[in-house]
């Protein structure tokens, strides 16, 4: 018995040691900065790459200084506050070196060696090259310093115990610069580099485990974003946001302007287009489009027809039809055809019939607003109806839209609408 206990203790110690090693390991690729001086064009490239990563989107609080941090990144475990990226010596990156910045981006560790919370998407940024990281750091060192103290995360126990991040990292993080796929051409690889790295698309579009980790096998397979009350659709499903059958130029239009003949961005994706993608050059947008178009697509589910039978459902849909005619038909048409690309069609619209129905419900409650971009400076917007329609009425209108003109979504209920109405988002 004693020997068994000793053996179990030894296995436990070894297991803890392995977890500690895996959780703290670093990839030393590019660990030393280039000795070549940063030239003027590198600053411009750095500004471009920082835009590509949408760093300002998280590292600028509402009403705060640009890149000065302090914005809450809401997670299922609590809030993590973005840090100050300005070159202030006391509160920002003023005393950091290019090696320190590389370590944070590539290995997910702060200047003092602390493990960083993955609300900062270093599982994606680890793919960024050392040359690009140095250019980004050079740009950040050139902006106006802002003295603003960093806030500690506000996380529930035990997620507020930073040493436990070693376990998370052992399970879900492996550092490594993007390695080109030799079976693909340069354009595809450039798109993969941007989508997988700075674009960190799978941070929203991938399902997460109970501990908030993503698995490669479900990369970009769609996910509910509970902290934002939004569904990021699967890029691998033709029934959701898969684009294998789209022309490349239509995908590029959606990424660059926020609108395309078959879709319009709204919610968190509109923020990404507004703050980041519209500033990328045509060559990079095309490369991302080529990569997204080439993603393997899951088999389409068998077509189905929603259950709309019975007097109760008939009454709901009749109410929904009346509400649609009164509030929606003027723009979207009696036949749901819309006026693409400015006013999207509802007939055959994948986002309308997706499960869960959160995006359609939120659009009716809170409005739909494509981003204002260089290519579409005055987009059409849909006003919110939640301030004068009840939960029952919103549910009826959404149910009618999800089941009309060949759409095959299920009906939604008033309690379901109430849950989304109650979510208070900053």
C-alpha positions as a LaTeX table, in Angstrom:
\begin{tabular}{lrrr}
\hline
Residue & $x$ (\AA) & $y$ (\AA) & $z$ (\AA) \\
\hline
Unk1 & 0.00 & 0.00 & 0.00 \\
Unk2 & 2.82 & 2.34 & 0.89 \\
Unk3 & 4.51 & 1.69 & $-2.44$ \\
Unk4 & 1.26 & 2.44 & $-4.29$ \\
Unk5 & 0.91 & 5.77 & $-2.46$ \\
Unk6 & 4.51 & 6.66 & $-3.25$ \\
Unk7 & 3.92 & 5.76 & $-6.90$ \\
Unk8 & 0.77 & 7.86 & $-7.07$ \\
Unk9 & 2.57 & 10.76 & $-5.42$ \\
Unk10 & 5.40 & 10.45 & $-7.92$ \\
Unk11 & 2.94 & 10.42 & $-10.83$ \\
Unk12 & 1.23 & 13.50 & $-9.39$ \\
Unk13 & 4.54 & 15.35 & $-9.03$ \\
Unk14 & 5.55 & 14.41 & $-12.57$ \\
Unk15 & 2.15 & 15.50 & $-13.90$ \\
Unk16 & 2.39 & 18.86 & $-12.15$ \\
Unk17 & 5.90 & 19.26 & $-13.50$ \\
Unk18 & 4.78 & 18.53 & $-17.05$ \\
Unk19 & 1.90 & 21.00 & $-16.74$ \\
Unk20 & 4.27 & 23.63 & $-15.34$ \\
Unk21 & 6.70 & 23.07 & $-18.21$ \\
Unk22 & 4.03 & 23.15 & $-20.91$ \\
Unk23 & 2.32 & 26.14 & $-19.35$ \\
Unk24 & 5.50 & 28.20 & $-19.13$ \\
Unk25 & 7.35 & 27.03 & $-22.22$ \\
Unk26 & 8.49 & 29.61 & $-24.74$ \\
Unk27 & 9.36 & 29.42 & $-28.39$ \\
Unk28 & 12.69 & 31.15 & $-28.92$ \\
Unk29 & 12.10 & 31.78 & $-32.64$ \\
Unk30 & 13.03 & 35.41 & $-33.28$ \\
Unk31 & 13.94 & 35.91 & $-29.63$ \\
Unk32 & 16.59 & 38.50 & $-30.46$ \\
Unk33 & 15.70 & 41.78 & $-32.12$ \\
Unk34 & 17.33 & 42.76 & $-35.38$ \\
Unk35 & 20.25 & 45.15 & $-34.96$ \\
Unk36 & 19.17 & 47.08 & $-38.07$ \\
Unk37 & 17.67 & 50.51 & $-37.26$ \\
Unk38 & 13.94 & 50.98 & $-37.78$ \\
Unk39 & 13.48 & 53.12 & $-40.90$ \\
Unk40 & 10.63 & 55.49 & $-41.70$ \\
Unk41 & 8.79 & 52.98 & $-43.85$ \\
Unk42 & 8.83 & 50.51 & $-40.95$ \\
Unk43 & 6.85 & 53.00 & $-38.83$ \\
Unk44 & 4.24 & 53.20 & $-41.58$ \\
Unk45 & 4.17 & 49.41 & $-41.85$ \\
Unk46 & 3.85 & 49.17 & $-38.08$ \\
Unk47 & 0.86 & 51.52 & $-38.09$ \\
Unk48 & $-0.71$ & 49.40 & $-40.82$ \\
Unk49 & $-0.13$ & 46.15 & $-38.92$ \\
Unk50 & $-1.51$ & 47.61 & $-35.69$ \\
Unk51 & $-4.63$ & 48.50 & $-37.66$ \\
Unk52 & $-4.74$ & 44.97 & $-39.08$ \\
Unk53 & $-4.74$ & 43.63 & $-35.53$ \\
Unk54 & $-7.45$ & 46.14 & $-34.52$ \\
Unk55 & $-5.39$ & 46.96 & $-31.44$ \\
Unk56 & $-7.12$ & 50.30 & $-30.95$ \\
Unk57 & $-10.49$ & 48.55 & $-30.74$ \\
Unk58 & $-9.64$ & 46.93 & $-27.41$ \\
Unk59 & $-6.90$ & 49.23 & $-26.12$ \\
Unk60 & $-8.94$ & 52.44 & $-26.24$ \\
Unk61 & $-11.63$ & 53.03 & $-23.63$ \\
Unk62 & $-14.67$ & 55.07 & $-24.49$ \\
Unk63 & $-13.65$ & 58.72 & $-24.05$ \\
Unk64 & $-10.07$ & 57.71 & $-23.26$ \\
Unk65 & $-6.75$ & 58.27 & $-24.97$ \\
Unk66 & $-5.89$ & 56.24 & $-28.05$ \\
Unk67 & $-4.12$ & 52.98 & $-27.14$ \\
Unk68 & $-4.12$ & 53.97 & $-23.43$ \\
Unk69 & $-6.06$ & 50.87 & $-22.40$ \\
Unk70 & $-8.68$ & 50.59 & $-19.69$ \\
Unk71 & $-11.44$ & 49.08 & $-21.82$ \\
Unk72 & $-13.19$ & 46.12 & $-20.25$ \\
Unk73 & $-13.02$ & 42.92 & $-22.28$ \\
Unk74 & $-15.96$ & 40.94 & $-20.95$ \\
Unk75 & $-15.55$ & 37.17 & $-20.66$ \\
Unk76 & $-17.71$ & 34.42 & $-19.09$ \\
Unk77 & $-15.28$ & 34.54 & $-16.14$ \\
Unk78 & $-15.36$ & 38.29 & $-15.51$ \\
Unk79 & $-13.73$ & 41.38 & $-17.01$ \\
Unk80 & $-10.14$ & 41.78 & $-18.17$ \\
Unk81 & $-9.02$ & 45.36 & $-18.79$ \\
Unk82 & $-6.82$ & 46.22 & $-21.74$ \\
Unk83 & $-3.41$ & 47.65 & $-20.95$ \\
Unk84 & $-1.72$ & 50.91 & $-21.85$ \\
Unk85 & 0.19 & 50.57 & $-25.14$ \\
Unk86 & 1.41 & 54.16 & $-25.29$ \\
Unk87 & 5.12 & 54.89 & $-24.58$ \\
Unk88 & 4.48 & 56.31 & $-21.11$ \\
Unk89 & 7.40 & 55.23 & $-18.90$ \\
Unk90 & 5.36 & 54.54 & $-15.75$ \\
Unk91 & 2.13 & 53.02 & $-17.07$ \\
Unk92 & 2.78 & 52.07 & $-20.68$ \\
Unk93 & 5.47 & 50.60 & $-22.89$ \\
Unk94 & 8.03 & 53.35 & $-22.28$ \\
Unk95 & 10.52 & 51.01 & $-20.59$ \\
Unk96 & 9.81 & 48.01 & $-22.78$ \\
Unk97 & 12.25 & 46.69 & $-25.36$ \\
Unk98 & 11.44 & 45.06 & $-28.71$ \\
Unk99 & 12.28 & 41.73 & $-27.05$ \\
Unk100 & 9.72 & 42.41 & $-24.29$ \\
Unk101 & 7.04 & 43.23 & $-26.84$ \\
Unk102 & 7.89 & 40.12 & $-28.85$ \\
Unk103 & 7.66 & 38.00 & $-25.73$ \\
Unk104 & 4.16 & 39.29 & $-25.01$ \\
Unk105 & 2.94 & 38.84 & $-28.58$ \\
Unk106 & 4.65 & 35.54 & $-29.26$ \\
Unk107 & 4.79 & 33.79 & $-25.89$ \\
Unk108 & 1.95 & 35.44 & $-23.96$ \\
Unk109 & 4.19 & 36.72 & $-21.16$ \\
Unk110 & 4.57 & 40.20 & $-19.82$ \\
Unk111 & 7.86 & 42.05 & $-19.40$ \\
Unk112 & 8.22 & 40.70 & $-15.86$ \\
Unk113 & 7.44 & 37.12 & $-16.90$ \\
Unk114 & 3.83 & 37.06 & $-15.69$ \\
Unk115 & 1.47 & 34.88 & $-17.74$ \\
Unk116 & $-1.01$ & 37.01 & $-19.67$ \\
Unk117 & $-4.72$ & 36.34 & $-19.73$ \\
Unk118 & $-5.80$ & 35.12 & $-23.19$ \\
Unk119 & $-8.41$ & 37.89 & $-23.48$ \\
Unk120 & $-5.32$ & 39.35 & $-25.15$ \\
Unk121 & $-5.32$ & 37.05 & $-28.20$ \\
Unk122 & $-1.71$ & 35.91 & $-28.04$ \\
Unk123 & $-2.79$ & 32.39 & $-29.12$ \\
Unk124 & $-3.29$ & 34.11 & $-32.50$ \\
Unk125 & $-0.61$ & 36.79 & $-32.32$ \\
Unk126 & 2.04 & 34.15 & $-31.72$ \\
Unk127 & 1.86 & 33.53 & $-35.49$ \\
Unk128 & 3.07 & 37.07 & $-36.26$ \\
Unk129 & 6.62 & 37.31 & $-37.60$ \\
Unk130 & 9.39 & 38.96 & $-35.61$ \\
Unk131 & 9.86 & 41.57 & $-38.34$ \\
Unk132 & 6.19 & 42.57 & $-38.15$ \\
Unk133 & 6.24 & 42.60 & $-34.34$ \\
Unk134 & 9.23 & 44.95 & $-34.33$ \\
Unk135 & 7.49 & 47.28 & $-36.79$ \\
Unk136 & 4.36 & 47.33 & $-34.60$ \\
Unk137 & 6.44 & 48.12 & $-31.53$ \\
Unk138 & 8.25 & 50.91 & $-33.35$ \\
Unk139 & 4.93 & 52.51 & $-34.24$ \\
Unk140 & 3.56 & 52.19 & $-30.70$ \\
Unk141 & 6.71 & 53.82 & $-29.35$ \\
Unk142 & 6.14 & 56.77 & $-31.69$ \\
Unk143 & 2.62 & 57.72 & $-30.55$ \\
Unk144 & 1.69 & 60.27 & $-27.91$ \\
Unk145 & 2.34 & 58.95 & $-24.36$ \\
Unk146 & $-0.66$ & 58.83 & $-22.06$ \\
Unk147 & $-0.22$ & 58.33 & $-18.33$ \\
Unk148 & $-2.99$ & 55.96 & $-17.30$ \\
Unk149 & $-2.63$ & 53.23 & $-14.73$ \\
Unk150 & $-3.54$ & 49.71 & $-15.77$ \\
Unk151 & $-6.48$ & 48.06 & $-14.02$ \\
Unk152 & $-6.29$ & 44.61 & $-12.52$ \\
Unk153 & $-8.68$ & 41.99 & $-13.94$ \\
Unk154 & $-12.02$ & 41.59 & $-12.20$ \\
Unk155 & $-12.40$ & 37.81 & $-12.40$ \\
Unk156 & $-14.23$ & 35.30 & $-10.25$ \\
Unk157 & $-12.39$ & 32.73 & $-8.17$ \\
Unk158 & $-10.55$ & 30.60 & $-9.18$ \\
Unk159 & $-10.04$ & 32.32 & $-12.54$ \\
Unk160 & $-8.40$ & 35.25 & $-10.76$ \\
Unk161 & $-5.52$ & 33.01 & $-9.71$ \\
Unk162 & $-2.96$ & 33.86 & $-12.38$ \\
Unk163 & $-0.68$ & 30.83 & $-11.73$ \\
Unk164 & $-3.53$ & 28.59 & $-12.91$ \\
Unk165 & $-3.03$ & 30.04 & $-16.37$ \\
Unk166 & $-0.20$ & 27.52 & $-16.72$ \\
Unk167 & $-2.81$ & 24.76 & $-16.88$ \\
Unk168 & $-4.83$ & 26.66 & $-19.49$ \\
Unk169 & $-1.74$ & 27.26 & $-21.59$ \\
Unk170 & $-0.70$ & 23.62 & $-21.37$ \\
Unk171 & $-4.10$ & 22.65 & $-22.76$ \\
Unk172 & $-4.71$ & 25.35 & $-25.36$ \\
Unk173 & $-1.59$ & 27.32 & $-26.25$ \\
Unk174 & 1.39 & 26.42 & $-28.37$ \\
Unk175 & 3.64 & 29.29 & $-29.44$ \\
Unk176 & 4.89 & 29.37 & $-33.01$ \\
Unk177 & 5.26 & 31.75 & $-35.95$ \\
Unk178 & 3.04 & 31.03 & $-38.95$ \\
Unk179 & 4.61 & 28.50 & $-41.27$ \\
Unk180 & 3.59 & 28.79 & $-44.94$ \\
Unk181 & 1.79 & 25.85 & $-46.50$ \\
Unk182 & 3.97 & 24.82 & $-49.41$ \\
Unk183 & 0.98 & 23.24 & $-51.14$ \\
Unk184 & $-0.64$ & 26.68 & $-51.46$ \\
Unk185 & 0.38 & 29.81 & $-53.35$ \\
Unk186 & 1.72 & 33.04 & $-51.86$ \\
Unk187 & $-1.66$ & 34.80 & $-51.93$ \\
Unk188 & $-3.40$ & 32.02 & $-49.98$ \\
Unk189 & $-0.57$ & 31.98 & $-47.43$ \\
Unk190 & $-0.73$ & 35.74 & $-46.98$ \\
Unk191 & $-4.46$ & 35.45 & $-46.34$ \\
Unk192 & $-3.90$ & 32.61 & $-43.86$ \\
Unk193 & $-1.23$ & 34.64 & $-42.07$ \\
Unk194 & $-3.62$ & 37.57 & $-41.62$ \\
Unk195 & $-6.74$ & 35.54 & $-40.74$ \\
Unk196 & $-4.96$ & 33.23 & $-38.30$ \\
Unk197 & $-2.62$ & 35.85 & $-36.83$ \\
Unk198 & $-3.31$ & 39.58 & $-36.61$ \\
Unk199 & $-6.94$ & 39.19 & $-37.72$ \\
Unk200 & $-7.49$ & 36.67 & $-34.86$ \\
Unk201 & $-10.75$ & 35.64 & $-36.53$ \\
Unk202 & $-11.08$ & 32.40 & $-34.59$ \\
Unk203 & $-11.13$ & 34.36 & $-31.32$ \\
Unk204 & $-14.82$ & 34.99 & $-32.10$ \\
Unk205 & $-15.72$ & 32.42 & $-34.74$ \\
Unk206 & $-14.55$ & 29.27 & $-32.90$ \\
Unk207 & $-16.39$ & 27.30 & $-30.23$ \\
Unk208 & $-14.77$ & 27.41 & $-26.81$ \\
Unk209 & $-14.53$ & 24.86 & $-24.04$ \\
Unk210 & $-15.78$ & 25.41 & $-20.50$ \\
Unk211 & $-12.34$ & 26.91 & $-19.76$ \\
Unk212 & $-12.48$ & 29.27 & $-22.72$ \\
Unk213 & $-10.03$ & 27.43 & $-24.96$ \\
Unk214 & $-10.35$ & 26.70 & $-28.66$ \\
Unk215 & $-9.43$ & 23.53 & $-30.50$ \\
Unk216 & $-7.94$ & 23.47 & $-33.98$ \\
Unk217 & $-10.43$ & 20.85 & $-35.17$ \\
Unk218 & $-13.30$ & 23.30 & $-34.61$ \\
Unk219 & $-11.49$ & 26.37 & $-35.88$ \\
Unk220 & $-13.93$ & 28.96 & $-37.31$ \\
Unk221 & $-16.90$ & 26.61 & $-36.76$ \\
Unk222 & $-19.06$ & 29.34 & $-35.20$ \\
Unk223 & $-19.66$ & 30.34 & $-31.60$ \\
Unk224 & $-22.05$ & 32.17 & $-29.32$ \\
Unk225 & $-20.38$ & 35.18 & $-27.71$ \\
Unk226 & $-22.17$ & 35.30 & $-24.35$ \\
Unk227 & $-20.40$ & 38.44 & $-23.15$ \\
Unk228 & $-21.52$ & 40.30 & $-26.29$ \\
Unk229 & $-24.87$ & 38.52 & $-26.73$ \\
Unk230 & $-24.06$ & 37.77 & $-30.35$ \\
Unk231 & $-23.50$ & 34.71 & $-32.51$ \\
Unk232 & $-20.37$ & 34.63 & $-34.68$ \\
Unk233 & $-21.47$ & 32.31 & $-37.50$ \\
Unk234 & $-19.47$ & 29.37 & $-38.78$ \\
Unk235 & $-17.15$ & 30.14 & $-41.67$ \\
Unk236 & $-17.09$ & 26.41 & $-42.43$ \\
Unk237 & $-20.82$ & 25.98 & $-43.03$ \\
Unk238 & $-22.67$ & 26.92 & $-46.23$ \\
Unk239 & $-25.77$ & 27.30 & $-44.06$ \\
Unk240 & $-24.13$ & 30.01 & $-41.93$ \\
Unk241 & $-21.24$ & 32.17 & $-43.17$ \\
Unk242 & $-19.28$ & 29.81 & $-45.39$ \\
Unk243 & $-18.25$ & 31.60 & $-48.60$ \\
Unk244 & $-16.96$ & 28.80 & $-50.82$ \\
Unk245 & $-19.56$ & 29.62 & $-53.47$ \\
Unk246 & $-18.99$ & 33.40 & $-53.33$ \\
Unk247 & $-16.92$ & 35.25 & $-55.94$ \\
Unk248 & $-13.70$ & 36.53 & $-54.37$ \\
Unk249 & $-14.65$ & 40.13 & $-55.16$ \\
Unk250 & $-17.88$ & 39.82 & $-53.14$ \\
Unk251 & $-15.99$ & 38.51 & $-50.11$ \\
Unk252 & $-13.52$ & 41.37 & $-50.50$ \\
Unk253 & $-16.37$ & 43.87 & $-50.66$ \\
Unk254 & $-17.87$ & 42.53 & $-47.44$ \\
Unk255 & $-14.54$ & 42.73 & $-45.61$ \\
Unk256 & $-13.54$ & 46.13 & $-46.97$ \\
Unk257 & $-16.84$ & 48.03 & $-47.01$ \\
Unk258 & $-19.13$ & 46.02 & $-44.73$ \\
Unk259 & $-21.67$ & 45.31 & $-47.47$ \\
Unk260 & $-21.95$ & 42.84 & $-50.33$ \\
Unk261 & $-24.77$ & 41.60 & $-52.56$ \\
Unk262 & $-25.44$ & 38.61 & $-50.27$ \\
Unk263 & $-24.66$ & 39.99 & $-46.81$ \\
Unk264 & $-24.22$ & 43.05 & $-44.60$ \\
Unk265 & $-22.01$ & 43.18 & $-41.51$ \\
Unk266 & $-23.43$ & 44.36 & $-38.20$ \\
Unk267 & $-22.71$ & 43.99 & $-34.50$ \\
Unk268 & $-19.14$ & 43.06 & $-33.53$ \\
Unk269 & $-18.17$ & 42.32 & $-37.15$ \\
Unk270 & $-19.20$ & 45.81 & $-38.19$ \\
Unk271 & $-16.85$ & 47.14 & $-35.51$ \\
Unk272 & $-14.01$ & 45.05 & $-36.98$ \\
Unk273 & $-14.66$ & 46.39 & $-40.48$ \\
Unk274 & $-14.98$ & 49.97 & $-39.22$ \\
Unk275 & $-11.88$ & 49.92 & $-37.05$ \\
Unk276 & $-9.59$ & 47.59 & $-38.95$ \\
Unk277 & $-10.43$ & 45.91 & $-42.24$ \\
Unk278 & $-11.44$ & 49.00 & $-44.19$ \\
Unk279 & $-7.88$ & 50.30 & $-43.78$ \\
Unk280 & $-6.18$ & 47.25 & $-45.28$ \\
Unk281 & $-4.97$ & 47.49 & $-48.85$ \\
Unk282 & $-6.74$ & 45.72 & $-51.71$ \\
Unk283 & $-4.00$ & 43.12 & $-52.02$ \\
Unk284 & $-4.32$ & 41.97 & $-48.40$ \\
Unk285 & $-8.12$ & 42.05 & $-48.47$ \\
Unk286 & $-8.05$ & 39.88 & $-51.59$ \\
Unk287 & $-5.60$ & 37.46 & $-49.94$ \\
Unk288 & $-7.90$ & 37.09 & $-46.92$ \\
Unk289 & $-10.85$ & 36.57 & $-49.28$ \\
Unk290 & $-9.01$ & 33.86 & $-51.20$ \\
Unk291 & $-8.18$ & 32.07 & $-47.94$ \\
Unk292 & $-11.74$ & 32.33 & $-46.58$ \\
Unk293 & $-13.21$ & 31.09 & $-49.84$ \\
Unk294 & $-10.90$ & 28.06 & $-49.75$ \\
Unk295 & $-11.88$ & 26.96 & $-46.22$ \\
Unk296 & $-13.25$ & 23.39 & $-46.19$ \\
Unk297 & $-17.01$ & 23.40 & $-45.89$ \\
Unk298 & $-19.09$ & 21.07 & $-43.76$ \\
Unk299 & $-21.78$ & 19.02 & $-45.45$ \\
Unk300 & $-25.07$ & 20.88 & $-45.69$ \\
Unk301 & $-27.76$ & 19.68 & $-43.32$ \\
Unk302 & $-30.85$ & 18.18 & $-44.97$ \\
Unk303 & $-33.45$ & 20.82 & $-45.82$ \\
Unk304 & $-36.24$ & 21.04 & $-43.28$ \\
Unk305 & $-39.46$ & 22.92 & $-42.84$ \\
Unk306 & $-40.23$ & 24.72 & $-39.60$ \\
Unk307 & $-43.21$ & 23.56 & $-37.57$ \\
Unk308 & $-45.75$ & 26.34 & $-38.08$ \\
Unk309 & $-48.90$ & 24.26 & $-37.64$ \\
Unk310 & $-51.58$ & 24.63 & $-35.00$ \\
Unk311 & $-53.84$ & 27.57 & $-34.11$ \\
Unk312 & $-51.38$ & 29.09 & $-31.64$ \\
Unk313 & $-48.55$ & 29.25 & $-34.19$ \\
Unk314 & $-50.97$ & 30.52 & $-36.84$ \\
Unk315 & $-51.98$ & 33.41 & $-34.56$ \\
Unk316 & $-48.32$ & 34.26 & $-33.86$ \\
Unk317 & $-47.48$ & 34.33 & $-37.58$ \\
Unk318 & $-50.57$ & 36.36 & $-38.44$ \\
Unk319 & $-49.51$ & 38.93 & $-35.84$ \\
Unk320 & $-45.99$ & 38.84 & $-37.23$ \\
Unk321 & $-47.24$ & 39.39 & $-40.80$ \\
Unk322 & $-49.17$ & 42.48 & $-39.72$ \\
Unk323 & $-46.17$ & 43.86 & $-37.85$ \\
Unk324 & $-43.91$ & 43.18 & $-40.83$ \\
Unk325 & $-46.23$ & 44.98 & $-43.20$ \\
Unk326 & $-46.42$ & 47.97 & $-40.86$ \\
Unk327 & $-42.76$ & 48.33 & $-39.90$ \\
Unk328 & $-40.57$ & 46.37 & $-42.34$ \\
Unk329 & $-42.09$ & 45.99 & $-45.80$ \\
Unk330 & $-41.35$ & 49.56 & $-46.90$ \\
Unk331 & $-37.61$ & 48.80 & $-46.91$ \\
Unk332 & $-37.34$ & 45.03 & $-47.14$ \\
Unk333 & $-40.27$ & 44.56 & $-49.52$ \\
Unk334 & $-43.47$ & 42.58 & $-49.20$ \\
Unk335 & $-41.61$ & 39.59 & $-50.63$ \\
Unk336 & $-38.54$ & 40.04 & $-48.39$ \\
Unk337 & $-36.31$ & 40.79 & $-51.39$ \\
Unk338 & $-34.83$ & 43.99 & $-49.93$ \\
Unk339 & $-32.71$ & 46.33 & $-52.03$ \\
Unk340 & $-29.20$ & 44.82 & $-51.91$ \\
Unk341 & $-26.53$ & 45.67 & $-51.13$ \\
Unk342 & $-27.72$ & 48.58 & $-49.00$ \\
Unk343 & $-30.87$ & 46.95 & $-47.67$ \\
Unk344 & $-30.34$ & 43.20 & $-47.36$ \\
Unk345 & $-32.84$ & 40.65 & $-48.55$ \\
Unk346 & $-34.56$ & 38.68 & $-45.79$ \\
Unk347 & $-35.72$ & 35.93 & $-48.13$ \\
Unk348 & $-32.97$ & 33.31 & $-48.25$ \\
Unk349 & $-30.89$ & 35.27 & $-45.72$ \\
Unk350 & $-28.73$ & 32.79 & $-43.78$ \\
Unk351 & $-28.36$ & 35.02 & $-40.73$ \\
Unk352 & $-32.14$ & 35.25 & $-40.38$ \\
Unk353 & $-32.60$ & 31.50 & $-39.93$ \\
Unk354 & $-29.46$ & 30.69 & $-37.94$ \\
Unk355 & $-29.63$ & 28.87 & $-34.63$ \\
Unk356 & $-29.48$ & 30.42 & $-32.14$ \\
Unk357 & $-31.73$ & 33.24 & $-33.36$ \\
Unk358 & $-29.95$ & 35.88 & $-31.27$ \\
Unk359 & $-28.69$ & 37.97 & $-34.20$ \\
Unk360 & $-32.12$ & 38.33 & $-35.79$ \\
Unk361 & $-33.70$ & 39.16 & $-32.42$ \\
Unk362 & $-31.02$ & 41.73 & $-31.61$ \\
Unk363 & $-31.42$ & 43.37 & $-35.01$ \\
Unk364 & $-35.13$ & 43.97 & $-34.37$ \\
Unk365 & $-34.62$ & 45.01 & $-30.74$ \\
Unk366 & $-31.57$ & 47.23 & $-31.15$ \\
Unk367 & $-31.38$ & 48.01 & $-34.86$ \\
Unk368 & $-28.97$ & 47.00 & $-37.57$ \\
Unk369 & $-26.07$ & 49.26 & $-38.40$ \\
Unk370 & $-23.49$ & 48.43 & $-41.06$ \\
Unk371 & $-20.21$ & 50.28 & $-40.56$ \\
Unk372 & $-19.47$ & 53.64 & $-42.13$ \\
Unk373 & $-16.44$ & 53.00 & $-44.33$ \\
Unk374 & $-14.44$ & 54.67 & $-47.07$ \\
Unk375 & $-16.27$ & 52.60 & $-49.69$ \\
Unk376 & $-19.68$ & 53.04 & $-48.05$ \\
Unk377 & $-19.58$ & 56.29 & $-46.07$ \\
Unk378 & $-23.36$ & 56.62 & $-45.63$ \\
Unk379 & $-24.74$ & 53.12 & $-45.04$ \\
Unk380 & $-28.40$ & 52.37 & $-44.64$ \\
Unk381 & $-29.28$ & 51.55 & $-41.04$ \\
Unk382 & $-32.28$ & 49.84 & $-39.50$ \\
Unk383 & $-33.76$ & 51.65 & $-36.49$ \\
Unk384 & $-34.38$ & 49.80 & $-33.21$ \\
Unk385 & $-37.92$ & 48.60 & $-32.61$ \\
Unk386 & $-37.43$ & 47.33 & $-29.07$ \\
Unk387 & $-38.39$ & 50.67 & $-27.55$ \\
Unk388 & $-42.00$ & 50.38 & $-28.70$ \\
Unk389 & $-42.58$ & 46.71 & $-29.57$ \\
Unk390 & $-43.26$ & 44.23 & $-26.76$ \\
Unk391 & $-41.45$ & 40.92 & $-26.38$ \\
Unk392 & $-44.51$ & 39.16 & $-27.81$ \\
Unk393 & $-44.54$ & 41.46 & $-30.84$ \\
Unk394 & $-40.80$ & 41.13 & $-31.50$ \\
Unk395 & $-41.08$ & 37.36 & $-31.23$ \\
Unk396 & $-43.98$ & 37.36 & $-33.69$ \\
Unk397 & $-42.17$ & 39.58 & $-36.22$ \\
Unk398 & $-38.95$ & 37.56 & $-36.07$ \\
Unk399 & $-40.89$ & 34.29 & $-36.29$ \\
Unk400 & $-42.70$ & 35.52 & $-39.39$ \\
Unk401 & $-39.45$ & 36.55 & $-41.07$ \\
Unk402 & $-37.77$ & 33.23 & $-40.17$ \\
Unk403 & $-40.60$ & 31.19 & $-41.72$ \\
Unk404 & $-41.58$ & 33.24 & $-44.82$ \\
Unk405 & $-40.45$ & 33.31 & $-48.47$ \\
Unk406 & $-38.88$ & 29.86 & $-48.25$ \\
Unk407 & $-37.01$ & 30.52 & $-44.98$ \\
Unk408 & $-37.01$ & 27.50 & $-42.67$ \\
Unk409 & $-36.10$ & 28.85 & $-39.24$ \\
Unk410 & $-37.98$ & 27.92 & $-36.10$ \\
Unk411 & $-40.32$ & 30.28 & $-34.30$ \\
Unk412 & $-38.90$ & 32.25 & $-31.39$ \\
Unk413 & $-40.64$ & 32.88 & $-28.10$ \\
Unk414 & $-41.29$ & 36.01 & $-26.06$ \\
Unk415 & $-39.14$ & 34.75 & $-23.14$ \\
Unk416 & $-36.26$ & 34.27 & $-25.59$ \\
Unk417 & $-36.64$ & 37.89 & $-26.72$ \\
Unk418 & $-36.82$ & 39.04 & $-23.09$ \\
Unk419 & $-33.47$ & 37.38 & $-22.32$ \\
Unk420 & $-31.74$ & 39.30 & $-25.10$ \\
Unk421 & $-33.52$ & 42.53 & $-24.26$ \\
Unk422 & $-32.23$ & 42.27 & $-20.69$ \\
Unk423 & $-28.57$ & 42.05 & $-21.69$ \\
Unk424 & $-26.89$ & 45.35 & $-20.88$ \\
Unk425 & $-23.96$ & 45.90 & $-23.20$ \\
Unk426 & $-21.39$ & 48.68 & $-23.01$ \\
\hline
\end{tabular}
